[in-house]
Coordinates of C-alpha atoms in Angstrom, one line a residue:
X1 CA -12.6 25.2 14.6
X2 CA -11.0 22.0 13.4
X3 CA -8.5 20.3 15.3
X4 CA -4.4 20.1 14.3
X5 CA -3.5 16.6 12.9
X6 CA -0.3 15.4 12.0
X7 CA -0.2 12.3 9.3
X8 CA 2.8 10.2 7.7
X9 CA 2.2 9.4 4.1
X10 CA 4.4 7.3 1.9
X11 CA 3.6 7.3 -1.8
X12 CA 5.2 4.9 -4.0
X13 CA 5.2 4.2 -8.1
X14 CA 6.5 6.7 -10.3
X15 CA 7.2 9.4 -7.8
X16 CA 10.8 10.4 -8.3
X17 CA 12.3 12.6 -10.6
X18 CA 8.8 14.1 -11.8
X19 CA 9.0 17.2 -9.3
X20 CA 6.7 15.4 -7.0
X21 CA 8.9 16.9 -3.5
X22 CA 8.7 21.0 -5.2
X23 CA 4.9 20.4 -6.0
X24 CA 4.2 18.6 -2.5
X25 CA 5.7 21.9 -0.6
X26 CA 4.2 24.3 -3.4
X27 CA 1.1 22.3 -2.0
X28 CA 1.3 22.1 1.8
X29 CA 2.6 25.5 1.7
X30 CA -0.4 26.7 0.0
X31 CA -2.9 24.8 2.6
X32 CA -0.2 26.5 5.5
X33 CA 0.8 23.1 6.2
X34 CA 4.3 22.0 8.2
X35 CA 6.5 19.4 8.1
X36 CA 8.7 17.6 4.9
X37 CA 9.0 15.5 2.2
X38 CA 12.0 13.4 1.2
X39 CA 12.6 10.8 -1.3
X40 CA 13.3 7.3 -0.1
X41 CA 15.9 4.7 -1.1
X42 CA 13.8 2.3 -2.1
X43 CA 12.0 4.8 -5.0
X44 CA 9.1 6.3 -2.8
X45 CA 8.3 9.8 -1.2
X46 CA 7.9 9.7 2.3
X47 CA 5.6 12.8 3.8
X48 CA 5.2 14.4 7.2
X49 CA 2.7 16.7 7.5
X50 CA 0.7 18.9 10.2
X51 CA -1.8 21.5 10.2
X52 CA -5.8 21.4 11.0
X53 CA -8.0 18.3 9.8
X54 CA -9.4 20.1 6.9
X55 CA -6.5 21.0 4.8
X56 CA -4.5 17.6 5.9
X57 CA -8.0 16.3 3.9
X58 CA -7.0 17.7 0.9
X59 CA -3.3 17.0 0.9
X60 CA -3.4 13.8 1.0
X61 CA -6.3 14.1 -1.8
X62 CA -4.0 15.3 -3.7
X63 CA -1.1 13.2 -3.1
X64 CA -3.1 10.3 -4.2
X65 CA -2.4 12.0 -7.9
X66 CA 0.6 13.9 -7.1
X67 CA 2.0 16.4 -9.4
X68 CA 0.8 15.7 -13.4
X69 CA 4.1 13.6 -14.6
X70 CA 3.8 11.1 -11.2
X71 CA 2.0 7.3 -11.2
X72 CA 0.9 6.9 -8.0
X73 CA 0.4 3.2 -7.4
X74 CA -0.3 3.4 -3.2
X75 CA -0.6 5.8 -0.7
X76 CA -0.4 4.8 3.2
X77 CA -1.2 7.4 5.6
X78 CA -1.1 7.0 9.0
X79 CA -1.5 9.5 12.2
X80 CA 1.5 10.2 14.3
X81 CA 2.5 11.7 17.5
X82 CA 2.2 15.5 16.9
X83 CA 5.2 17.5 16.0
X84 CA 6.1 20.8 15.9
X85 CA 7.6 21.9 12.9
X86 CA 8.7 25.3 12.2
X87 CA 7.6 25.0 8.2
X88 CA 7.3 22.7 5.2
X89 CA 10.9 21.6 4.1
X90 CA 12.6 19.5 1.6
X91 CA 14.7 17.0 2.6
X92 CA 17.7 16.1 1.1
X93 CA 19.4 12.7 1.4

């Protein structure tokens, strides 16, 4: 059984305004993650997620492409305190 992790990720290059906050739910909902996405001011996507240590492996695998239109340029992940979020959500500014 593998063990619940909860990870930050914040993506930058061309990563808003090519559907990269639908496809990262469409995504974590698929792997039964929780937790958001939001765009940030400065042009980035900022990510929490949780759920167990294999699927939070292939999230962030995929967010280092993102959805087909995005550029990623970096990806920083780091662990964080565990949180208990009820599901994966977009949010808004």
């Amino acid at each position: 059984m593998s063990s619940v992790r909860t990870v930050s990720i914040h993506v930058t290059g061309k990563v808003q305004g090519v559907w990269f906050r639908a496809s990262t739910k469409a995504v974590a909902d698929s792997l039964q993650l929780t937790g958001f996405v939001s765009n940030a001011k400065d042009g980035s996507v900022y990510i929490e997620a949780s759920g167990n240590s294999v699927a939070i492996e292939r999230f962030i695998e995929w967010c280092r492409h993102g959805p087909e239109l995005a550029r990623v340029e970096s990806l920083e992940v780091s662990e964080i305190k565990s949180e208990n979020f009820p599901s994966f959500e977009i949010k808004r500014p």
